[in-house]
PDB file of C-alpha atoms and ligand atoms in Angstrom:
ATOM      1  CA  MET A   1     -61.372 -27.701 -20.229  1.00 55.00           C
ATOM      2  CA  SER A   2     -58.702 -26.968 -17.639  1.00 89.00           C
ATOM      3  CA  ILE A   3     -56.147 -29.522 -16.560  1.00 96.00           C
ATOM      4  CA  GLU A   4     -54.923 -27.176 -13.828  1.00 95.00           C
ATOM      5  CA  LYS A   5     -57.167 -28.636 -11.152  1.00 95.00           C
ATOM      6  CA  TYR A   6     -55.322 -31.945 -11.418  1.00 97.00           C
ATOM      7  CA  ARG A   7     -51.895 -30.401 -11.072  1.00 98.00           C
ATOM      8  CA  VAL A   8     -50.108 -30.986  -7.752  1.00 98.00           C
ATOM      9  CA  ASN A   9     -49.458 -27.789  -5.868  1.00 97.00           C
ATOM     10  CA  PRO A  10     -46.891 -28.794  -3.224  1.00 97.00           C
ATOM     11  CA  LYS A  11     -48.126 -26.151  -0.798  1.00 97.00           C
ATOM     12  CA  THR A  12     -51.704 -27.391  -0.582  1.00 97.00           C
ATOM     13  CA  PHE A  13     -51.705 -30.952  -1.891  1.00 97.00           C
ATOM     14  CA  SER A  14     -53.345 -33.787  -0.011  1.00 97.00           C
ATOM     15  CA  LEU A  15     -53.997 -37.076  -1.804  1.00 96.00           C
ATOM     16  CA  LYS A  16     -57.163 -37.802   0.114  1.00 94.00           C
ATOM     17  CA  ASP A  17     -58.788 -34.684  -1.381  1.00 94.00           C
ATOM     18  CA  ILE A  18     -58.697 -36.313  -4.812  1.00 95.00           C
ATOM     19  CA  LYS A  19     -61.565 -38.622  -5.733  1.00 97.00           C
ATOM     20  CA  THR A  20     -60.427 -41.695  -7.650  1.00 98.00           C
ATOM     21  CA  ASN A  21     -63.920 -41.995  -9.184  1.00 98.00           C
ATOM     22  CA  ASP A  22     -64.075 -38.411 -10.481  1.00 96.00           C
ATOM     23  CA  ARG A  23     -65.446 -38.627 -14.033  1.00 96.00           C
ATOM     24  CA  SER A  24     -65.623 -34.964 -14.860  1.00 95.00           C
ATOM     25  CA  GLU A  25     -63.561 -35.304 -18.052  1.00 96.00           C
ATOM     26  CA  ARG A  26     -66.379 -37.350 -19.571  1.00 95.00           C
ATOM     27  CA  SER A  27     -69.167 -35.716 -21.459  1.00 90.00           C
ATOM     28  CA  GLY A  28     -71.780 -38.277 -20.428  1.00 76.00           C
ATOM     29  CA  GLY A  29     -72.406 -40.409 -23.481  1.00 92.00           C
ATOM     30  CA  ARG A  30     -70.228 -43.371 -24.388  1.00 92.00           C
ATOM     31  CA  GLU A  31     -70.329 -42.545 -28.054  1.00 94.00           C
ATOM     32  CA  SER A  32     -69.445 -38.885 -27.699  1.00 95.00           C
ATOM     33  CA  ASP A  33     -66.569 -39.815 -25.353  1.00 96.00           C
ATOM     34  CA  ALA A  34     -65.259 -42.257 -27.949  1.00 94.00           C
ATOM     35  CA  GLU A  35     -65.509 -39.596 -30.654  1.00 95.00           C
ATOM     36  CA  GLU A  36     -63.720 -37.075 -28.477  1.00 95.00           C
ATOM     37  CA  LEU A  37     -60.946 -39.565 -27.715  1.00 94.00           C
ATOM     38  CA  SER A  38     -60.459 -40.264 -31.376  1.00 94.00           C
ATOM     39  CA  ARG A  39     -60.342 -36.523 -32.139  1.00 95.00           C
ATOM     40  CA  LEU A  40     -57.719 -35.982 -29.407  1.00 95.00           C
ATOM     41  CA  SER A  41     -55.737 -38.962 -30.595  1.00 94.00           C
ATOM     42  CA  LYS A  42     -55.650 -37.561 -34.163  1.00 94.00           C
ATOM     43  CA  GLU A  43     -54.359 -34.208 -32.961  1.00 95.00           C
ATOM     44  CA  ILE A  44     -51.707 -35.941 -30.820  1.00 95.00           C
ATOM     45  CA  PHE A  45     -50.651 -37.870 -33.911  1.00 95.00           C
ATOM     46  CA  GLN A  46     -50.420 -34.706 -36.031  1.00 96.00           C
ATOM     47  CA  LEU A  47     -48.365 -32.775 -33.498  1.00 97.00           C
ATOM     48  CA  GLN A  48     -46.133 -35.729 -32.677  1.00 96.00           C
ATOM     49  CA  ASP A  49     -45.302 -35.951 -36.374  1.00 96.00           C
ATOM     50  CA  VAL A  50     -44.087 -32.338 -36.286  1.00 97.00           C
ATOM     51  CA  LEU A  51     -42.163 -32.983 -33.049  1.00 97.00           C
ATOM     52  CA  HIS A  52     -40.417 -35.880 -34.777  1.00 96.00           C
ATOM     53  CA  ALA A  53     -39.712 -33.913 -37.973  1.00 97.00           C
ATOM     54  CA  GLN A  54     -38.413 -30.825 -36.212  1.00 97.00           C
ATOM     55  CA  THR A  55     -35.899 -32.700 -33.982  1.00 97.00           C
ATOM     56  CA  ARG A  56     -35.695 -29.802 -31.598  1.00 97.00           C
ATOM     57  CA  HIS A  57     -37.887 -30.567 -28.581  1.00 98.00           C
ATOM     58  CA  SER A  58     -38.703 -33.832 -26.871  1.00 98.00           C
ATOM     59  CA  ILE A  59     -41.342 -35.063 -24.464  1.00 98.00           C
ATOM     60  CA  LEU A  60     -41.005 -37.408 -21.530  1.00 98.00           C
ATOM     61  CA  MET A  61     -44.274 -38.684 -20.123  1.00 98.00           C
ATOM     62  CA  ILE A  62     -43.888 -40.505 -16.810  1.00 98.00           C
ATOM     63  CA  ILE A  63     -46.727 -42.802 -15.774  1.00 98.00           C
ATOM     64  CA  GLN A  64     -46.870 -44.109 -12.233  1.00 98.00           C
ATOM     65  CA  GLY A  65     -49.555 -46.001 -10.365  1.00 98.00           C
ATOM     66  CA  MET A  66     -50.340 -49.059  -8.286  1.00 98.00           C
ATOM     67  CA  ASP A  67     -50.655 -52.498  -9.924  1.00 97.00           C
ATOM     68  CA  ALA A  68     -53.594 -52.606 -12.334  1.00 97.00           C
ATOM     69  CA  SER A  69     -54.035 -48.836 -12.254  1.00 98.00           C
ATOM     70  CA  GLY A  70     -54.029 -48.831 -16.054  1.00 97.00           C
ATOM     71  CA  LYS A  71     -50.504 -47.875 -17.022  1.00 97.00           C
ATOM     72  CA  ASP A  72     -50.381 -50.240 -20.007  1.00 95.00           C
ATOM     73  CA  GLY A  73     -53.957 -49.423 -21.028  1.00 95.00           C
ATOM     74  CA  THR A  74     -53.157 -45.723 -21.045  1.00 95.00           C
ATOM     75  CA  VAL A  75     -50.265 -46.187 -23.428  1.00 93.00           C
ATOM     76  CA  ARG A  76     -52.389 -48.407 -25.667  1.00 91.00           C
ATOM     77  CA  HIS A  77     -55.293 -45.961 -25.892  1.00 88.00           C
ATOM     78  CA  VAL A  78     -53.656 -42.560 -25.869  1.00 86.00           C
ATOM     79  CA  PHE A  79     -51.162 -43.505 -28.562  1.00 86.00           C
ATOM     80  CA  SER A  80     -53.487 -45.735 -30.577  1.00 82.00           C
ATOM     81  CA  GLY A  81     -53.536 -43.310 -33.507  1.00 78.00           C
ATOM     82  CA  SER A  82     -49.864 -42.416 -33.375  1.00 81.00           C
ATOM     83  CA  ASP A  83     -46.989 -43.239 -35.653  1.00 81.00           C
ATOM     84  CA  PRO A  84     -44.549 -45.651 -33.974  1.00 87.00           C
ATOM     85  CA  PHE A  85     -41.657 -43.645 -35.411  1.00 88.00           C
ATOM     86  CA  GLY A  86     -40.474 -41.202 -32.818  1.00 92.00           C
ATOM     87  CA  ILE A  87     -42.365 -42.892 -29.976  1.00 95.00           C
ATOM     88  CA  ARG A  88     -40.778 -45.229 -27.449  1.00 95.00           C
ATOM     89  CA  VAL A  89     -42.183 -46.946 -24.362  1.00 96.00           C
ATOM     90  CA  VAL A  90     -39.809 -47.939 -21.561  1.00 97.00           C
ATOM     91  CA  SER A  91     -41.040 -50.203 -18.745  1.00 97.00           C
ATOM     92  CA  PHE A  92     -39.125 -50.122 -15.484  1.00 98.00           C
ATOM     93  CA  LYS A  93     -38.899 -53.508 -13.760  1.00 97.00           C
ATOM     94  CA  VAL A  94     -36.983 -54.698 -10.692  1.00 97.00           C
ATOM     95  CA  PRO A  95     -33.438 -53.409 -11.363  1.00 98.00           C
ATOM     96  CA  THR A  96     -30.882 -55.818 -12.791  1.00 98.00           C
ATOM     97  CA  ARG A  97     -27.559 -56.449 -11.049  1.00 98.00           C
ATOM     98  CA  GLU A  98     -25.860 -54.109 -13.508  1.00 97.00           C
ATOM     99  CA  GLU A  99     -28.411 -51.356 -12.869  1.00 97.00           C
ATOM    100  CA  LEU A 100     -27.999 -51.724  -9.107  1.00 97.00           C
ATOM    101  CA  LEU A 101     -24.283 -51.078  -9.443  1.00 98.00           C
ATOM    102  CA  HIS A 102     -25.054 -47.579 -10.747  1.00 98.00           C
ATOM    103  CA  ASP A 103     -26.779 -44.636  -9.096  1.00 98.00           C
ATOM    104  CA  PHE A 104     -30.571 -44.945  -9.235  1.00 98.00           C
ATOM    105  CA  LEU A 105     -30.961 -42.298 -11.959  1.00 98.00           C
ATOM    106  CA  TRP A 106     -28.572 -43.950 -14.397  1.00 98.00           C
ATOM    107  CA  ARG A 107     -31.073 -46.326 -15.967  1.00 98.00           C
ATOM    108  CA  SER A 108     -33.588 -43.527 -16.300  1.00 98.00           C
ATOM    109  CA  HIS A 109     -31.136 -41.157 -17.955  1.00 98.00           C
ATOM    110  CA  ILE A 110     -29.991 -43.619 -20.625  1.00 98.00           C
ATOM    111  CA  HIS A 111     -33.618 -44.013 -21.723  1.00 98.00           C
ATOM    112  CA  ALA A 112     -34.482 -40.297 -21.656  1.00 98.00           C
ATOM    113  CA  PRO A 113     -35.709 -38.978 -25.020  1.00 98.00           C
ATOM    114  CA  LYS A 114     -33.429 -37.545 -27.647  1.00 97.00           C
ATOM    115  CA  ALA A 115     -34.537 -34.501 -29.655  1.00 97.00           C
ATOM    116  CA  GLY A 116     -37.697 -35.241 -31.611  1.00 97.00           C
ATOM    117  CA  GLU A 117     -38.717 -38.215 -29.492  1.00 96.00           C
ATOM    118  CA  LEU A 118     -41.762 -38.775 -27.335  1.00 97.00           C
ATOM    119  CA  VAL A 119     -40.859 -41.291 -24.653  1.00 97.00           C
ATOM    120  CA  ILE A 120     -43.272 -42.845 -22.201  1.00 97.00           C
ATOM    121  CA  PHE A 121     -41.928 -44.240 -18.950  1.00 98.00           C
ATOM    122  CA  ASN A 122     -44.156 -47.018 -17.637  1.00 98.00           C
ATOM    123  CA  ARG A 123     -42.967 -46.702 -14.017  1.00 98.00           C
ATOM    124  CA  SER A 124     -39.711 -44.802 -13.696  1.00 98.00           C
ATOM    125  CA  HIS A 125     -37.008 -43.492 -11.356  1.00 98.00           C
ATOM    126  CA  TYR A 126     -39.872 -42.761  -8.940  1.00 99.00           C
ATOM    127  CA  GLU A 127     -39.891 -46.457  -7.977  1.00 98.00           C
ATOM    128  CA  ASP A 128     -36.704 -45.598  -6.093  1.00 98.00           C
ATOM    129  CA  VAL A 129     -38.629 -43.394  -3.654  1.00 98.00           C
ATOM    130  CA  LEU A 130     -41.800 -45.556  -3.687  1.00 98.00           C
ATOM    131  CA  ILE A 131     -41.433 -49.355  -3.489  1.00 98.00           C
ATOM    132  CA  VAL A 132     -37.898 -48.944  -2.210  1.00 98.00           C
ATOM    133  CA  LYS A 133     -39.044 -46.625   0.598  1.00 98.00           C
ATOM    134  CA  VAL A 134     -42.159 -48.652   1.455  1.00 98.00           C
ATOM    135  CA  HIS A 135     -39.994 -51.753   1.901  1.00 98.00           C
ATOM    136  CA  GLY A 136     -37.477 -49.883   4.040  1.00 98.00           C
ATOM    137  CA  LEU A 137     -34.570 -50.334   1.620  1.00 97.00           C
ATOM    138  CA  ILE A 138     -33.656 -46.676   2.083  1.00 98.00           C
ATOM    139  CA  ASP A 139     -34.011 -44.538   5.188  1.00 98.00           C
ATOM    140  CA  GLU A 140     -35.639 -41.148   5.537  1.00 97.00           C
ATOM    141  CA  ALA A 141     -32.418 -39.180   4.943  1.00 98.00           C
ATOM    142  CA  GLU A 142     -31.679 -41.086   1.731  1.00 98.00           C
ATOM    143  CA  CYS A 143     -35.244 -40.613   0.551  1.00 98.00           C
ATOM    144  CA  ARG A 144     -34.931 -36.851   0.994  1.00 98.00           C
ATOM    145  CA  ARG A 145     -31.622 -36.837  -0.863  1.00 98.00           C
ATOM    146  CA  ARG A 146     -33.308 -38.680  -3.701  1.00 98.00           C
ATOM    147  CA  TYR A 147     -36.162 -36.156  -3.937  1.00 98.00           C
ATOM    148  CA  ASN A 148     -33.499 -33.470  -4.364  1.00 98.00           C
ATOM    149  CA  GLN A 149     -31.600 -35.510  -6.921  1.00 98.00           C
ATOM    150  CA  ILE A 150     -34.783 -36.165  -8.891  1.00 99.00           C
ATOM    151  CA  ARG A 151     -35.596 -32.442  -8.964  1.00 98.00           C
ATOM    152  CA  ASP A 152     -32.064 -31.664 -10.180  1.00 98.00           C
ATOM    153  CA  TYR A 153     -32.137 -34.436 -12.780  1.00 98.00           C
ATOM    154  CA  GLU A 154     -35.487 -33.342 -14.178  1.00 98.00           C
ATOM    155  CA  ARG A 155     -34.280 -29.741 -14.285  1.00 98.00           C
ATOM    156  CA  ILE A 156     -31.281 -30.832 -16.352  1.00 98.00           C
ATOM    157  CA  LEU A 157     -33.588 -32.615 -18.807  1.00 98.00           C
ATOM    158  CA  THR A 158     -35.969 -29.662 -19.140  1.00 98.00           C
ATOM    159  CA  GLU A 159     -33.131 -27.152 -19.554  1.00 98.00           C
ATOM    160  CA  ASN A 160     -31.929 -29.287 -22.435  1.00 98.00           C
ATOM    161  CA  GLY A 161     -35.196 -29.255 -24.349  1.00 97.00           C
ATOM    162  CA  THR A 162     -37.325 -32.015 -22.799  1.00 98.00           C
ATOM    163  CA  THR A 163     -40.845 -31.290 -21.624  1.00 98.00           C
ATOM    164  CA  ILE A 164     -41.679 -33.557 -18.694  1.00 98.00           C
ATOM    165  CA  ILE A 165     -45.231 -34.590 -17.878  1.00 98.00           C
ATOM    166  CA  LYS A 166     -45.828 -36.779 -14.830  1.00 98.00           C
ATOM    167  CA  CYS A 167     -49.116 -38.597 -14.282  1.00 98.00           C
ATOM    168  CA  PHE A 168     -50.118 -40.561 -11.219  1.00 98.00           C
ATOM    169  CA  LEU A 169     -52.963 -42.929 -12.101  1.00 98.00           C
ATOM    170  CA  HIS A 170     -55.059 -42.806  -8.960  1.00 98.00           C
ATOM    171  CA  ILE A 171     -57.402 -45.761  -8.335  1.00 98.00           C
ATOM    172  CA  SER A 172     -59.161 -46.873  -5.160  1.00 98.00           C
ATOM    173  CA  LYS A 173     -58.230 -50.041  -3.324  1.00 98.00           C
ATOM    174  CA  GLU A 174     -61.697 -51.404  -4.228  1.00 98.00           C
ATOM    175  CA  GLU A 175     -61.128 -50.761  -7.934  1.00 98.00           C
ATOM    176  CA  GLN A 176     -57.776 -52.558  -7.727  1.00 98.00           C
ATOM    177  CA  LYS A 177     -59.530 -55.551  -6.134  1.00 98.00           C
ATOM    178  CA  ILE A 178     -61.918 -55.748  -9.105  1.00 98.00           C
ATOM    179  CA  ARG A 179     -59.131 -55.458 -11.657  1.00 98.00           C
ATOM    180  CA  LEU A 180     -56.823 -58.003 -10.002  1.00 98.00           C
ATOM    181  CA  GLN A 181     -59.742 -60.439  -9.771  1.00 98.00           C
ATOM    182  CA  GLU A 182     -60.425 -59.838 -13.489  1.00 97.00           C
ATOM    183  CA  ARG A 183     -56.807 -60.742 -14.231  1.00 97.00           C
ATOM    184  CA  LEU A 184     -57.268 -64.026 -12.384  1.00 97.00           C
ATOM    185  CA  ASN A 185     -60.608 -64.839 -13.993  1.00 97.00           C
ATOM    186  CA  ASP A 186     -59.584 -64.108 -17.574  1.00 97.00           C
ATOM    187  CA  PRO A 187     -56.862 -66.466 -18.870  1.00 97.00           C
ATOM    188  CA  THR A 188     -55.841 -63.862 -21.460  1.00 96.00           C
ATOM    189  CA  LYS A 189     -55.013 -61.477 -18.617  1.00 95.00           C
ATOM    190  CA  THR A 190     -53.647 -63.856 -15.972  1.00 97.00           C
ATOM    191  CA  TRP A 191     -50.102 -63.452 -17.264  1.00 96.00           C
ATOM    192  CA  LYS A 192     -50.173 -59.941 -15.829  1.00 95.00           C
ATOM    193  CA  PHE A 193     -50.944 -61.259 -12.348  1.00 96.00           C
ATOM    194  CA  ASN A 194     -48.165 -61.731  -9.856  1.00 94.00           C
ATOM    195  CA  LEU A 195     -48.448 -63.108  -6.301  1.00 96.00           C
ATOM    196  CA  GLN A 196     -46.281 -60.214  -5.176  1.00 96.00           C
ATOM    197  CA  ASP A 197     -49.123 -57.853  -6.197  1.00 96.00           C
ATOM    198  CA  LEU A 198     -51.119 -59.137  -3.197  1.00 97.00           C
ATOM    199  CA  LYS A 199     -48.250 -58.361  -0.818  1.00 97.00           C
ATOM    200  CA  GLU A 200     -47.946 -54.840  -2.219  1.00 98.00           C
ATOM    201  CA  ARG A 201     -51.723 -54.451  -1.917  1.00 98.00           C
ATOM    202  CA  GLU A 202     -51.496 -55.116   1.827  1.00 98.00           C
ATOM    203  CA  LEU A 203     -49.178 -52.108   2.022  1.00 98.00           C
ATOM    204  CA  TRP A 204     -51.732 -49.811   0.325  1.00 98.00           C
ATOM    205  CA  LYS A 205     -51.684 -47.183   3.091  1.00 98.00           C
ATOM    206  CA  ASP A 206     -47.895 -47.022   3.091  1.00 98.00           C
ATOM    207  CA  TYR A 207     -47.901 -46.650  -0.691  1.00 98.00           C
ATOM    208  CA  MET A 208     -50.408 -43.809  -0.591  1.00 98.00           C
ATOM    209  CA  GLU A 209     -48.235 -42.036   1.959  1.00 98.00           C
ATOM    210  CA  ALA A 210     -45.104 -42.604  -0.133  1.00 98.00           C
ATOM    211  CA  TYR A 211     -46.897 -41.327  -3.254  1.00 98.00           C
ATOM    212  CA  GLU A 212     -48.213 -38.257  -1.492  1.00 98.00           C
ATOM    213  CA  ARG A 213     -44.756 -37.359  -0.203  1.00 98.00           C
ATOM    214  CA  ALA A 214     -43.078 -38.026  -3.548  1.00 98.00           C
ATOM    215  CA  LEU A 215     -45.623 -35.908  -5.395  1.00 98.00           C
ATOM    216  CA  ILE A 216     -45.323 -33.024  -2.946  1.00 98.00           C
ATOM    217  CA  ASN A 217     -41.523 -33.086  -3.002  1.00 98.00           C
ATOM    218  CA  THR A 218     -41.050 -33.389  -6.756  1.00 98.00           C
ATOM    219  CA  SER A 219     -43.901 -31.441  -8.354  1.00 98.00           C
ATOM    220  CA  THR A 220     -42.103 -28.411  -9.765  1.00 98.00           C
ATOM    221  CA  ASP A 221     -42.941 -25.623 -12.195  1.00 98.00           C
ATOM    222  CA  TYR A 222     -40.786 -27.285 -14.817  1.00 98.00           C
ATOM    223  CA  ALA A 223     -41.899 -30.885 -14.187  1.00 98.00           C
ATOM    224  CA  PRO A 224     -45.340 -30.911 -12.589  1.00 98.00           C
ATOM    225  CA  TRP A 225     -47.273 -33.925 -11.358  1.00 98.00           C
ATOM    226  CA  TYR A 226     -50.883 -34.496 -12.336  1.00 98.00           C
ATOM    227  CA  VAL A 227     -53.134 -36.789 -10.323  1.00 98.00           C
ATOM    228  CA  VAL A 228     -55.384 -38.578 -12.792  1.00 98.00           C
ATOM    229  CA  PRO A 229     -58.622 -40.010 -11.342  1.00 98.00           C
ATOM    230  CA  SER A 230     -58.482 -43.470 -12.923  1.00 98.00           C
ATOM    231  CA  ASP A 231     -61.323 -45.651 -11.635  1.00 98.00           C
ATOM    232  CA  SER A 232     -62.969 -44.793 -14.956  1.00 97.00           C
ATOM    233  CA  ARG A 233     -60.743 -45.823 -17.838  1.00 97.00           C
ATOM    234  CA  THR A 234     -62.433 -43.351 -20.170  1.00 97.00           C
ATOM    235  CA  ASN A 235     -61.959 -40.478 -17.746  1.00 97.00           C
ATOM    236  CA  ARG A 236     -58.289 -41.459 -17.460  1.00 97.00           C
ATOM    237  CA  ASN A 237     -57.732 -41.660 -21.218  1.00 97.00           C
ATOM    238  CA  LEU A 238     -59.468 -38.344 -21.874  1.00 97.00           C
ATOM    239  CA  LEU A 239     -57.548 -36.516 -19.177  1.00 97.00           C
ATOM    240  CA  ILE A 240     -54.133 -37.883 -20.129  1.00 97.00           C
ATOM    241  CA  SER A 241     -54.782 -37.081 -23.778  1.00 97.00           C
ATOM    242  CA  ARG A 242     -55.668 -33.512 -22.801  1.00 97.00           C
ATOM    243  CA  ILE A 243     -52.579 -33.130 -20.618  1.00 98.00           C
ATOM    244  CA  LEU A 244     -50.349 -34.383 -23.420  1.00 97.00           C
ATOM    245  CA  LEU A 245     -52.023 -32.186 -26.020  1.00 97.00           C
ATOM    246  CA  THR A 246     -51.623 -29.117 -23.825  1.00 97.00           C
ATOM    247  CA  ALA A 247     -47.888 -29.827 -23.686  1.00 97.00           C
ATOM    248  CA  LEU A 248     -47.606 -30.472 -27.430  1.00 97.00           C
ATOM    249  CA  ARG A 249     -49.551 -27.320 -28.318  1.00 97.00           C
ATOM    250  CA  GLY A 250     -47.408 -25.289 -25.895  1.00 97.00           C
ATOM    251  CA  LEU A 251     -44.262 -26.168 -27.843  1.00 97.00           C
ATOM    252  CA  LYS A 252     -45.476 -24.201 -30.892  1.00 94.00           C
ATOM    253  CA  LEU A 253     -44.032 -26.848 -33.181  1.00 97.00           C
ATOM    254  CA  ASN A 254     -43.228 -26.254 -36.840  1.00 97.00           C
ATOM    255  CA  TYR A 255     -42.018 -28.465 -39.640  1.00 98.00           C
ATOM    256  CA  PRO A 256     -38.419 -27.563 -40.581  1.00 96.00           C
ATOM    257  CA  PRO A 257     -38.315 -24.811 -43.229  1.00 95.00           C
ATOM    258  CA  VAL A 258     -37.953 -25.965 -46.819  1.00 93.00           C
ATOM    259  CA  PRO A 259     -34.340 -25.238 -47.923  1.00 94.00           C
ATOM    260  CA  SER A 260     -34.344 -22.584 -50.647  1.00 94.00           C
ATOM    261  CA  GLU A 261     -32.304 -24.800 -52.999  1.00 94.00           C
ATOM    262  CA  TYR A 262     -35.149 -27.360 -52.958  1.00 95.00           C
ATOM    263  CA  LYS A 263     -37.764 -24.894 -54.126  1.00 90.00           C
ATOM    264  CA  ASN A 264     -37.114 -25.135 -57.849  1.00 90.00           C
ATOM    265  CA  ILE A 265     -36.398 -28.831 -58.033  1.00 94.00           C
ATOM    266  CA  THR A 266     -38.637 -30.934 -60.242  1.00 95.00           C
ATOM    267  CA  ILE A 267     -38.003 -34.656 -60.210  1.00 95.00           C
ATOM    268  CA  LYS A 268     -37.243 -35.865 -63.727  1.00 95.00           C
ATOM    269  CA  ASP A 269     -38.766 -39.015 -65.266  1.00 93.00           C
TER     270      ASP A 269
HETATM  271  P1  ATP B 301     -49.035 -53.710 -13.765  1.00 69.68           P
HETATM  272  O1  ATP B 301     -49.194 -52.364 -13.162  1.00 69.68           O
HETATM  273  O2  ATP B 301     -49.896 -53.900 -14.985  1.00 69.68           O
HETATM  274  O3  ATP B 301     -49.205 -54.790 -12.757  1.00 69.68           O
HETATM  275  P2  ATP B 301     -46.182 -53.581 -13.550  1.00 69.68           P
HETATM  276  O4  ATP B 301     -45.623 -52.243 -13.886  1.00 69.68           O
HETATM  277  O5  ATP B 301     -46.415 -53.888 -12.122  1.00 69.68           O
HETATM  278  O6  ATP B 301     -47.551 -53.824 -14.356  1.00 69.68           O
HETATM  279  P3  ATP B 301     -44.613 -55.915 -13.522  1.00 69.68           P
HETATM  280  O7  ATP B 301     -43.676 -56.532 -14.509  1.00 69.68           O
HETATM  281  O8  ATP B 301     -45.738 -56.723 -12.982  1.00 69.68           O
HETATM  282  O9  ATP B 301     -45.197 -54.626 -14.193  1.00 69.68           O
HETATM  283  O10 ATP B 301     -43.790 -55.404 -12.263  1.00 69.68           O
HETATM  284  C1  ATP B 301     -42.678 -54.577 -12.272  1.00 69.68           C
HETATM  285  C2  ATP B 301     -42.262 -54.483 -10.817  1.00 69.68           C
HETATM  286  O11 ATP B 301     -40.967 -53.917 -10.751  1.00 69.68           O
HETATM  287  C3  ATP B 301     -43.186 -53.600  -9.980  1.00 69.68           C
HETATM  288  O12 ATP B 301     -43.634 -54.288  -8.854  1.00 69.68           O
HETATM  289  C4  ATP B 301     -42.283 -52.443  -9.575  1.00 69.68           C
HETATM  290  O13 ATP B 301     -42.593 -51.910  -8.329  1.00 69.68           O
HETATM  291  C5  ATP B 301     -40.923 -53.112  -9.600  1.00 69.68           C
HETATM  292  N1  ATP B 301     -39.837 -52.118  -9.703  1.00 69.68           N
HETATM  293  C6  ATP B 301     -39.657 -51.187 -10.657  1.00 69.68           C
HETATM  294  N2  ATP B 301     -38.582 -50.415 -10.380  1.00 69.68           N
HETATM  295  C7  ATP B 301     -38.081 -50.863  -9.207  1.00 69.68           C
HETATM  296  C8  ATP B 301     -36.986 -50.464  -8.392  1.00 69.68           C
HETATM  297  N3  ATP B 301     -36.193 -49.450  -8.732  1.00 69.68           N
HETATM  298  N4  ATP B 301     -36.766 -51.155  -7.259  1.00 69.68           N
HETATM  299  C9  ATP B 301     -37.552 -52.196  -6.919  1.00 69.68           C
HETATM  300  N5  ATP B 301     -38.609 -52.614  -7.640  1.00 69.68           N
HETATM  301  C10 ATP B 301     -38.874 -51.964  -8.774  1.00 69.68           C
HETATM  302 MG1   MG B 302     -47.630 -55.625 -11.622  1.00 69.68          MG
END
């Protein structure tokens, strides 16, 4: 199955062409989807083990999306079968005072993966051209400068051995309504609800415009964006697993060679 159709081509991309309720990654049956997800998750686990052992390449997976688009759920499902060693999740919140005293990429760079690591950014440096732009904290000229700086920054990471995968979890405004209401109705989920979410929701159109522009201006050959139709959680999990696996397989990973002096060693009683 090809993931290419989800990849953002800056020359032709328009967000409204993408259906949030596209379910074409699913095979139809619940059970067969669950089996497929577990198969994908096992292969991710196997390859991530080699990535970790080899300490040569690294992967940075950036997940962006509106509130309740499923960022946390994605991490939970896609990495459910994985070994916590070598995997790290970083969540980007409102910047601290210290972070604000630095350039906007500083806090991203210090969390970027080291060789052998698979790091997932739950939100990222993209907030600095999304929420920050929507709320008018930067002007148009600064926003353009930041697109350029992001492209340069991501090029530096890729030239130094990091594979970058960027996923925008695309849900409809109606789906967000359902999910936010669920958070309010279920006391085990209410902690995720924030009154500010409703204010951001009112700015939906502005956010979609900011996302579209960010995706167009920062989807590159070396760090492409994928738009993941996410109204269906299963469709989302299947697609993200496939995107990640494609990247892992592409690295042609190998366990480090066994040193010749180890070959004749037998451990004594
Ligand atoms: P969910 O999607 O499940 O609601 P979340 O990612 O929104 O989770 P929260 O702790 O609710 O997690 O919110 C983090 C908030 O921090 C978001 O509203 C996000 O936009 C904001 N944020 C992140 N980075 C920045 C930034 N650089 N400038 C301003 N706000 C930021
Ligand atoms: Mg939130």
